[in-house]
């Protein structure tokens, strides 16, 4: 079903080339792409078909660093989202999708009820747990007992209590290319991290795939599971679709304070895994109180050019905090009161945006992603005593159901 679109808004955002006066560009009259697969599980669950609208052509940014674009924009003065009031209840959910290959934008509309129906059906089929992909063994588990890599210099920026306790998890450090679950975590070519939560579905941060602050443009990315410097044991996968919440690009997202509650993205990979499939993590929503009781971990790919990079940083290489990732204060409640941002103790830095925060404590096969790293709030050496300098995007019930929904569309 096609609906009318708010062309003036998307002209301002640079989405609808023809509607904004560019000759020769195709407009929203172009038929939408086929999105719903045959035998879609949503129909079994009684969910309505998604409503898809074509929005026009987009300009893909290439050769850029997504984190640098985001950090530059995030320096703008703004009221913190941590003091934001709950949003107005809204049953409808709207996502903007980018067909990466054809560089076209679409809007998908559904509602919370339909997201929930699909998520319940996916859970009933046991598809919200982890899978080892083409390997069913438990070999090459992470090596234990390394000493934390620490610095004599106290940064106070993005390191818990000013001390970096991340270690490098390279193949040369004893972490094999098929180490579980590290083979499900990958490097995005535009300088971020992400994790497979389905056969073709990666969860990352929205700012890793779109630049929302000026003109709005998608950012070209590939995904390399378990990247290890120049080694790509599981191959390099093209991203063929991005899906981000419309709130991230509709003009209300102008700075870190009001963007972070919506800094969530789904990346869909090409259906081609030349070296076998590395598997994927599960996903689960747990309350803020529950997360305080769980053991959680964060692993990702920090960039080496930032002041808060790991000591003796090796580019495009997996790092992880040897300490458990604890949670602190929670912020940015949604309409149902679930907090979308939670302060965390695990050490991180630019390049790790989109890194999974995961646990084995959920009642399904694990590990399960419970959030992703998206921001730090403590930025000066005076923050050396801050035990929770970073913030995770929390998988609320709505976000968790969103993952299930897009997994059903891209099985």
Short mmCIF file of C-alpha atoms in Angstrom, two decimals, residues 3-378:
data_model
loop_
_atom_site.label_atom_id
_atom_site.label_comp_id
_atom_site.label_asym_id
_atom_site.label_seq_id
_atom_site.Cartn_x
_atom_site.Cartn_y
_atom_site.Cartn_z
CA UNK A 3 0.68 6.48 1.27
CA UNK A 4 1.39 10.14 0.69
CA UNK A 5 4.66 11.41 2.09
CA UNK A 6 5.67 14.63 3.71
CA UNK A 7 7.81 15.82 0.82
CA UNK A 8 8.76 19.14 2.42
CA UNK A 9 10.38 17.40 5.35
CA UNK A 10 12.37 15.05 3.18
CA UNK A 11 13.42 17.86 0.82
CA UNK A 12 15.00 19.46 3.85
CA UNK A 13 16.73 16.20 4.63
CA UNK A 14 17.94 15.65 1.09
CA UNK A 15 15.92 12.48 0.51
CA UNK A 16 13.58 13.23 -2.39
CA UNK A 17 15.66 14.51 -5.27
CA UNK A 18 12.86 14.89 -7.81
CA UNK A 19 10.41 16.43 -5.39
CA UNK A 20 13.06 19.01 -4.54
CA UNK A 21 13.52 20.11 -8.14
CA UNK A 22 16.36 17.92 -9.45
CA UNK A 23 15.60 17.05 -13.05
CA UNK A 24 15.70 13.44 -14.19
CA UNK A 25 15.40 11.94 -10.71
CA UNK A 26 12.68 9.39 -10.12
CA UNK A 27 10.00 10.21 -7.57
CA UNK A 28 7.77 8.40 -5.14
CA UNK A 29 5.61 7.12 -7.99
CA UNK A 30 8.16 4.36 -8.44
CA UNK A 31 6.68 1.09 -7.08
CA UNK A 32 8.09 -0.01 -3.74
CA UNK A 33 10.43 -3.01 -3.64
CA UNK A 34 9.14 -6.42 -2.65
CA UNK A 35 9.93 -6.67 1.06
CA UNK A 36 7.79 -9.41 2.60
CA UNK A 37 9.14 -12.93 1.94
CA UNK A 38 6.96 -15.85 0.93
CA UNK A 39 5.49 -17.72 3.89
CA UNK A 40 6.19 -14.74 6.13
CA UNK A 41 5.88 -15.79 9.76
CA UNK A 42 4.09 -12.52 10.49
CA UNK A 43 1.02 -13.79 8.65
CA UNK A 44 1.02 -16.91 10.82
CA UNK A 45 1.09 -14.61 13.84
CA UNK A 46 -1.80 -12.50 12.51
CA UNK A 47 0.34 -9.43 11.82
CA UNK A 48 -0.67 -6.92 9.16
CA UNK A 49 1.61 -6.48 6.18
CA UNK A 50 4.05 -3.56 6.55
CA UNK A 51 3.14 -0.40 4.65
CA UNK A 52 5.99 0.66 2.40
CA UNK A 53 6.48 3.99 0.64
CA UNK A 54 9.15 4.94 -1.88
CA UNK A 55 10.88 8.21 -0.94
CA UNK A 56 13.31 8.66 -3.83
CA UNK A 57 17.04 8.65 -4.43
CA UNK A 58 19.74 9.20 -1.82
CA UNK A 59 23.40 10.09 -2.03
CA UNK A 60 25.61 7.46 -0.43
CA UNK A 61 28.64 8.75 1.46
CA UNK A 62 31.76 6.73 0.72
CA UNK A 63 35.24 6.85 2.15
CA UNK A 64 34.14 8.58 5.37
CA UNK A 65 34.58 7.74 9.03
CA UNK A 66 31.14 7.46 10.59
CA UNK A 67 32.44 8.05 14.11
CA UNK A 68 34.19 11.27 13.13
CA UNK A 69 31.03 12.63 11.51
CA UNK A 70 29.06 11.79 14.62
CA UNK A 71 31.57 13.16 17.13
CA UNK A 72 31.85 16.47 15.29
CA UNK A 73 28.09 16.91 15.37
CA UNK A 74 27.85 15.74 18.96
CA UNK A 75 29.96 18.67 20.15
CA UNK A 76 27.07 21.06 19.50
CA UNK A 77 25.62 22.46 22.73
CA UNK A 78 22.41 20.72 23.71
CA UNK A 79 20.28 19.78 26.66
CA UNK A 80 21.15 16.24 27.67
CA UNK A 81 18.72 13.47 26.77
CA UNK A 82 19.29 12.18 30.28
CA UNK A 83 16.80 14.76 31.53
CA UNK A 84 14.28 14.23 28.75
CA UNK A 85 10.66 13.56 29.66
CA UNK A 86 8.89 10.43 28.40
CA UNK A 87 7.73 10.75 24.82
CA UNK A 88 4.11 11.00 23.80
CA UNK A 89 2.60 7.51 23.46
CA UNK A 90 2.61 6.48 19.83
CA UNK A 91 1.33 3.13 18.61
CA UNK A 92 2.66 3.57 15.08
CA UNK A 93 6.29 2.78 14.37
CA UNK A 94 8.03 4.22 11.35
CA UNK A 95 11.42 3.24 9.96
CA UNK A 96 13.48 4.63 7.10
CA UNK A 97 15.15 2.00 4.94
CA UNK A 98 18.00 2.42 2.49
CA UNK A 99 18.41 0.08 -0.44
CA UNK A 100 22.20 0.38 -0.41
CA UNK A 101 22.83 -1.08 -3.87
CA UNK A 102 20.27 1.08 -5.66
CA UNK A 103 20.67 4.09 -3.34
CA UNK A 104 16.97 4.57 -2.74
CA UNK A 105 15.06 5.37 0.42
CA UNK A 106 11.80 3.92 1.71
CA UNK A 107 9.57 4.39 4.70
CA UNK A 108 8.12 1.36 6.45
CA UNK A 109 5.13 1.80 8.73
CA UNK A 110 3.74 -0.70 11.19
CA UNK A 111 2.75 -0.50 14.86
CA UNK A 112 3.78 -1.87 18.23
CA UNK A 113 1.08 -4.54 18.18
CA UNK A 114 2.35 -5.98 14.89
CA UNK A 115 5.95 -5.88 16.11
CA UNK A 116 4.85 -7.80 19.19
CA UNK A 117 2.93 -10.43 17.22
CA UNK A 118 5.93 -11.17 15.03
CA UNK A 119 8.31 -11.21 18.00
CA UNK A 120 6.09 -13.68 19.87
CA UNK A 121 5.99 -15.97 16.85
CA UNK A 122 9.75 -15.77 16.38
CA UNK A 123 10.29 -16.60 20.05
CA UNK A 124 7.78 -19.48 19.82
CA UNK A 125 9.95 -20.94 17.06
CA UNK A 126 13.06 -20.51 19.20
CA UNK A 127 14.64 -18.04 16.80
CA UNK A 128 15.60 -15.37 19.34
CA UNK A 129 18.47 -17.43 20.74
CA UNK A 130 22.06 -17.80 19.57
CA UNK A 131 23.26 -20.07 16.77
CA UNK A 132 26.76 -21.33 16.03
CA UNK A 133 26.20 -21.15 12.27
CA UNK A 134 28.19 -23.70 10.30
CA UNK A 135 30.23 -24.71 13.35
CA UNK A 136 28.50 -26.79 16.00
CA UNK A 137 31.52 -27.35 18.23
CA UNK A 138 32.58 -25.41 21.28
CA UNK A 139 36.24 -25.25 20.32
CA UNK A 140 38.49 -22.24 20.41
CA UNK A 141 36.91 -20.68 23.45
CA UNK A 142 38.43 -17.38 24.58
CA UNK A 143 41.73 -17.68 26.40
CA UNK A 144 41.54 -16.73 30.08
CA UNK A 145 43.94 -15.10 32.45
CA UNK A 146 45.54 -12.26 30.48
CA UNK A 147 46.58 -9.21 32.43
CA UNK A 148 44.65 -6.06 31.57
CA UNK A 149 46.39 -3.64 29.24
CA UNK A 150 46.66 -0.48 31.31
CA UNK A 151 48.28 2.90 30.89
CA UNK A 152 50.29 5.05 33.26
CA UNK A 153 48.33 8.00 31.91
CA UNK A 154 44.87 8.61 33.35
CA UNK A 155 42.60 9.69 30.54
CA UNK A 156 39.33 10.00 32.40
CA UNK A 157 37.66 9.87 29.00
CA UNK A 158 35.59 6.76 28.24
CA UNK A 159 37.64 4.61 30.66
CA UNK A 160 36.01 3.48 33.88
CA UNK A 161 37.74 5.30 36.76
CA UNK A 162 40.34 6.55 34.29
CA UNK A 163 41.98 3.14 33.75
CA UNK A 164 41.74 1.20 30.50
CA UNK A 165 41.18 -2.51 31.20
CA UNK A 166 40.61 -3.58 27.60
CA UNK A 167 42.83 -6.23 26.08
CA UNK A 168 43.51 -7.05 22.46
CA UNK A 169 41.81 -10.24 21.28
CA UNK A 170 43.76 -10.89 18.11
CA UNK A 171 44.58 -14.28 16.63
CA UNK A 172 48.21 -13.80 17.73
CA UNK A 173 46.96 -13.32 21.29
CA UNK A 174 45.45 -16.81 21.33
CA UNK A 175 41.93 -15.92 20.18
CA UNK A 176 41.30 -18.09 17.13
CA UNK A 177 39.31 -16.87 14.14
CA UNK A 178 36.48 -19.19 15.18
CA UNK A 179 36.44 -18.14 18.85
CA UNK A 180 32.87 -18.09 20.10
CA UNK A 181 31.10 -15.71 20.29
CA UNK A 182 33.73 -13.34 18.89
CA UNK A 183 33.15 -14.61 15.37
CA UNK A 184 29.65 -13.06 15.50
CA UNK A 185 31.11 -9.57 16.19
CA UNK A 186 32.32 -7.59 13.23
CA UNK A 187 34.02 -4.46 11.96
CA UNK A 188 32.10 -1.96 9.83
CA UNK A 189 34.20 -0.46 7.07
CA UNK A 190 33.15 3.10 7.97
CA UNK A 191 34.80 2.70 11.36
CA UNK A 192 32.25 1.15 13.75
CA UNK A 193 31.32 -2.23 15.22
CA UNK A 194 28.28 -4.47 15.12
CA UNK A 195 27.01 -7.95 15.90
CA UNK A 196 25.07 -10.57 14.00
CA UNK A 197 21.76 -11.32 15.72
CA UNK A 198 20.36 -13.32 12.79
CA UNK A 199 21.61 -15.05 9.69
CA UNK A 200 21.67 -11.77 7.74
CA UNK A 201 20.84 -9.17 10.40
CA UNK A 202 23.41 -7.02 12.21
CA UNK A 203 22.63 -4.66 15.09
CA UNK A 204 24.70 -1.50 15.28
CA UNK A 205 24.32 2.22 16.07
CA UNK A 206 22.35 4.45 13.70
CA UNK A 207 25.15 6.98 13.46
CA UNK A 208 27.33 4.24 11.97
CA UNK A 209 25.11 3.95 8.89
CA UNK A 210 23.59 7.42 8.47
CA UNK A 211 24.73 10.99 8.95
CA UNK A 212 21.65 12.63 10.43
CA UNK A 213 22.92 16.11 11.23
CA UNK A 214 23.28 17.86 7.89
CA UNK A 215 21.36 16.93 4.77
CA UNK A 216 21.01 13.34 5.92
CA UNK A 217 23.03 10.80 3.99
CA UNK A 218 23.55 7.06 4.34
CA UNK A 219 27.12 5.85 4.82
CA UNK A 220 28.51 2.98 2.78
CA UNK A 221 29.61 0.00 4.89
CA UNK A 222 30.72 -3.58 4.60
CA UNK A 223 30.67 -6.02 7.54
CA UNK A 224 33.64 -8.24 8.36
CA UNK A 225 32.89 -10.82 11.05
CA UNK A 226 35.83 -11.48 13.39
CA UNK A 227 38.10 -9.14 11.49
CA UNK A 228 41.71 -9.37 12.59
CA UNK A 229 43.69 -6.57 11.01
CA UNK A 230 44.00 -7.53 7.34
CA UNK A 231 42.56 -11.01 7.93
CA UNK A 232 38.92 -11.72 7.12
CA UNK A 233 38.54 -15.42 7.89
CA UNK A 234 34.75 -15.30 7.46
CA UNK A 235 34.77 -13.06 4.42
CA UNK A 236 33.58 -9.50 3.85
CA UNK A 237 29.83 -9.05 3.48
CA UNK A 238 28.14 -6.21 1.63
CA UNK A 239 25.38 -4.35 3.42
CA UNK A 240 22.30 -4.29 1.19
CA UNK A 241 19.79 -2.55 3.49
CA UNK A 242 19.86 -0.19 6.46
CA UNK A 243 16.82 0.42 8.68
CA UNK A 244 16.77 3.22 11.26
CA UNK A 245 13.92 4.71 13.30
CA UNK A 246 12.44 7.71 11.55
CA UNK A 247 12.97 9.79 14.70
CA UNK A 248 16.68 9.63 13.94
CA UNK A 249 16.36 11.56 10.68
CA UNK A 250 13.08 13.49 10.83
CA UNK A 251 14.61 16.81 11.85
CA UNK A 252 14.28 16.42 15.62
CA UNK A 253 17.66 14.68 15.83
CA UNK A 254 20.07 17.61 15.86
CA UNK A 255 22.62 16.74 18.54
CA UNK A 256 23.79 13.91 20.77
CA UNK A 257 21.25 14.75 23.45
CA UNK A 258 18.14 14.18 21.36
CA UNK A 259 19.61 11.64 18.91
CA UNK A 260 20.95 9.04 21.33
CA UNK A 261 17.56 7.62 22.39
CA UNK A 262 17.03 6.62 18.74
CA UNK A 263 20.63 5.65 17.91
CA UNK A 264 19.77 2.13 16.83
CA UNK A 265 20.09 0.49 13.40
CA UNK A 266 19.54 -2.77 11.59
CA UNK A 267 22.00 -3.67 8.84
CA UNK A 268 20.98 -6.43 6.43
CA UNK A 269 23.76 -8.38 4.73
CA UNK A 270 23.92 -9.91 1.27
CA UNK A 271 22.88 -13.57 1.27
CA UNK A 272 26.36 -14.79 0.47
CA UNK A 273 28.79 -16.23 3.03
CA UNK A 274 31.77 -17.56 1.06
CA UNK A 275 33.58 -19.09 4.04
CA UNK A 276 30.59 -20.52 5.90
CA UNK A 277 28.42 -18.73 8.40
CA UNK A 278 29.97 -17.59 11.71
CA UNK A 279 26.65 -17.79 13.56
CA UNK A 280 24.85 -15.13 15.53
CA UNK A 281 23.99 -14.05 19.04
CA UNK A 282 20.49 -14.09 20.45
CA UNK A 283 18.70 -10.96 21.62
CA UNK A 284 16.67 -10.27 24.73
CA UNK A 285 15.10 -7.39 26.58
CA UNK A 286 15.75 -7.29 30.31
CA UNK A 287 14.74 -4.58 32.73
CA UNK A 288 17.28 -2.17 34.16
CA UNK A 289 16.98 -3.89 37.54
CA UNK A 290 17.55 -7.31 35.97
CA UNK A 291 20.63 -6.13 34.12
CA UNK A 292 22.20 -5.06 37.40
CA UNK A 293 22.15 -8.75 38.40
CA UNK A 294 23.51 -10.17 35.14
CA UNK A 295 27.09 -10.70 33.99
CA UNK A 296 27.61 -8.68 30.81
CA UNK A 297 30.45 -8.18 28.35
CA UNK A 298 31.33 -5.72 25.59
CA UNK A 299 33.60 -6.44 22.62
CA UNK A 300 34.28 -4.29 19.58
CA UNK A 301 36.70 -2.58 17.22
CA UNK A 302 38.09 0.71 18.58
CA UNK A 303 39.70 3.17 16.20
CA UNK A 304 43.32 4.02 16.94
CA UNK A 305 43.28 7.77 16.22
CA UNK A 306 41.30 8.87 19.29
CA UNK A 307 42.83 9.92 22.61
CA UNK A 308 40.89 7.15 24.35
CA UNK A 309 42.08 4.35 22.07
CA UNK A 310 43.60 1.31 23.78
CA UNK A 311 47.26 1.42 24.68
CA UNK A 312 49.43 0.28 21.73
CA UNK A 313 46.27 0.13 19.65
CA UNK A 314 46.13 -2.20 16.65
CA UNK A 315 43.69 -1.03 14.01
CA UNK A 316 40.73 -3.12 12.85
CA UNK A 317 41.31 -5.58 15.69
CA UNK A 318 38.92 -6.85 18.36
CA UNK A 319 39.26 -5.55 21.92
CA UNK A 320 37.31 -6.27 25.07
CA UNK A 321 37.21 -5.22 28.70
CA UNK A 322 38.43 -7.93 31.06
CA UNK A 323 36.01 -6.61 33.67
CA UNK A 324 32.29 -7.28 33.62
CA UNK A 325 30.13 -4.54 32.17
CA UNK A 326 28.07 -3.14 35.03
CA UNK A 327 25.13 -0.77 34.66
CA UNK A 328 24.50 2.56 36.37
CA UNK A 329 21.77 5.15 35.97
CA UNK A 330 19.13 4.80 33.26
CA UNK A 331 17.67 7.58 31.11
CA UNK A 332 15.43 8.48 28.18
CA UNK A 333 12.25 6.55 29.02
CA UNK A 334 10.03 5.59 26.12
CA UNK A 335 6.25 5.87 26.17
CA UNK A 336 6.02 2.65 28.21
CA UNK A 337 8.60 3.76 30.76
CA UNK A 338 11.46 1.57 29.51
CA UNK A 339 14.78 3.39 29.56
CA UNK A 340 16.55 3.54 26.22
CA UNK A 341 19.93 4.63 27.62
CA UNK A 342 21.89 3.15 30.51
CA UNK A 343 25.28 4.21 31.82
CA UNK A 344 27.83 1.38 31.75
CA UNK A 345 31.20 0.72 33.33
CA UNK A 346 32.89 -1.15 30.47
CA UNK A 347 35.65 0.74 28.71
CA UNK A 348 35.05 1.91 25.16
CA UNK A 349 36.04 4.55 22.64
CA UNK A 350 35.12 5.73 19.13
CA UNK A 351 35.12 2.84 16.70
CA UNK A 352 33.31 0.67 19.22
CA UNK A 353 29.96 2.31 18.55
CA UNK A 354 27.53 -0.49 17.77
CA UNK A 355 29.51 -2.98 19.84
CA UNK A 356 27.24 -5.57 21.45
CA UNK A 357 26.70 -5.65 25.18
CA UNK A 358 25.76 -9.26 25.80
CA UNK A 359 25.04 -11.81 28.51
CA UNK A 360 24.57 -15.54 28.99
CA UNK A 361 21.97 -15.09 31.74
CA UNK A 362 18.79 -14.89 29.63
CA UNK A 363 16.40 -17.90 29.55
CA UNK A 364 17.27 -18.72 25.91
CA UNK A 365 20.43 -20.03 24.25
CA UNK A 366 23.13 -17.43 24.61
CA UNK A 367 24.92 -15.23 24.46
CA UNK A 368 22.17 -12.65 23.92
CA UNK A 369 22.59 -9.01 23.00
CA UNK A 370 20.91 -6.71 25.53
CA UNK A 371 22.19 -3.41 24.15
CA UNK A 372 24.83 -1.72 22.05
CA UNK A 373 27.50 0.88 22.81
CA UNK A 374 26.55 4.26 21.41
CA UNK A 375 28.09 7.16 23.32
CA UNK A 376 30.28 8.48 26.07
CA UNK A 377 29.30 11.43 28.25
CA UNK A 378 32.45 11.90 30.28
#
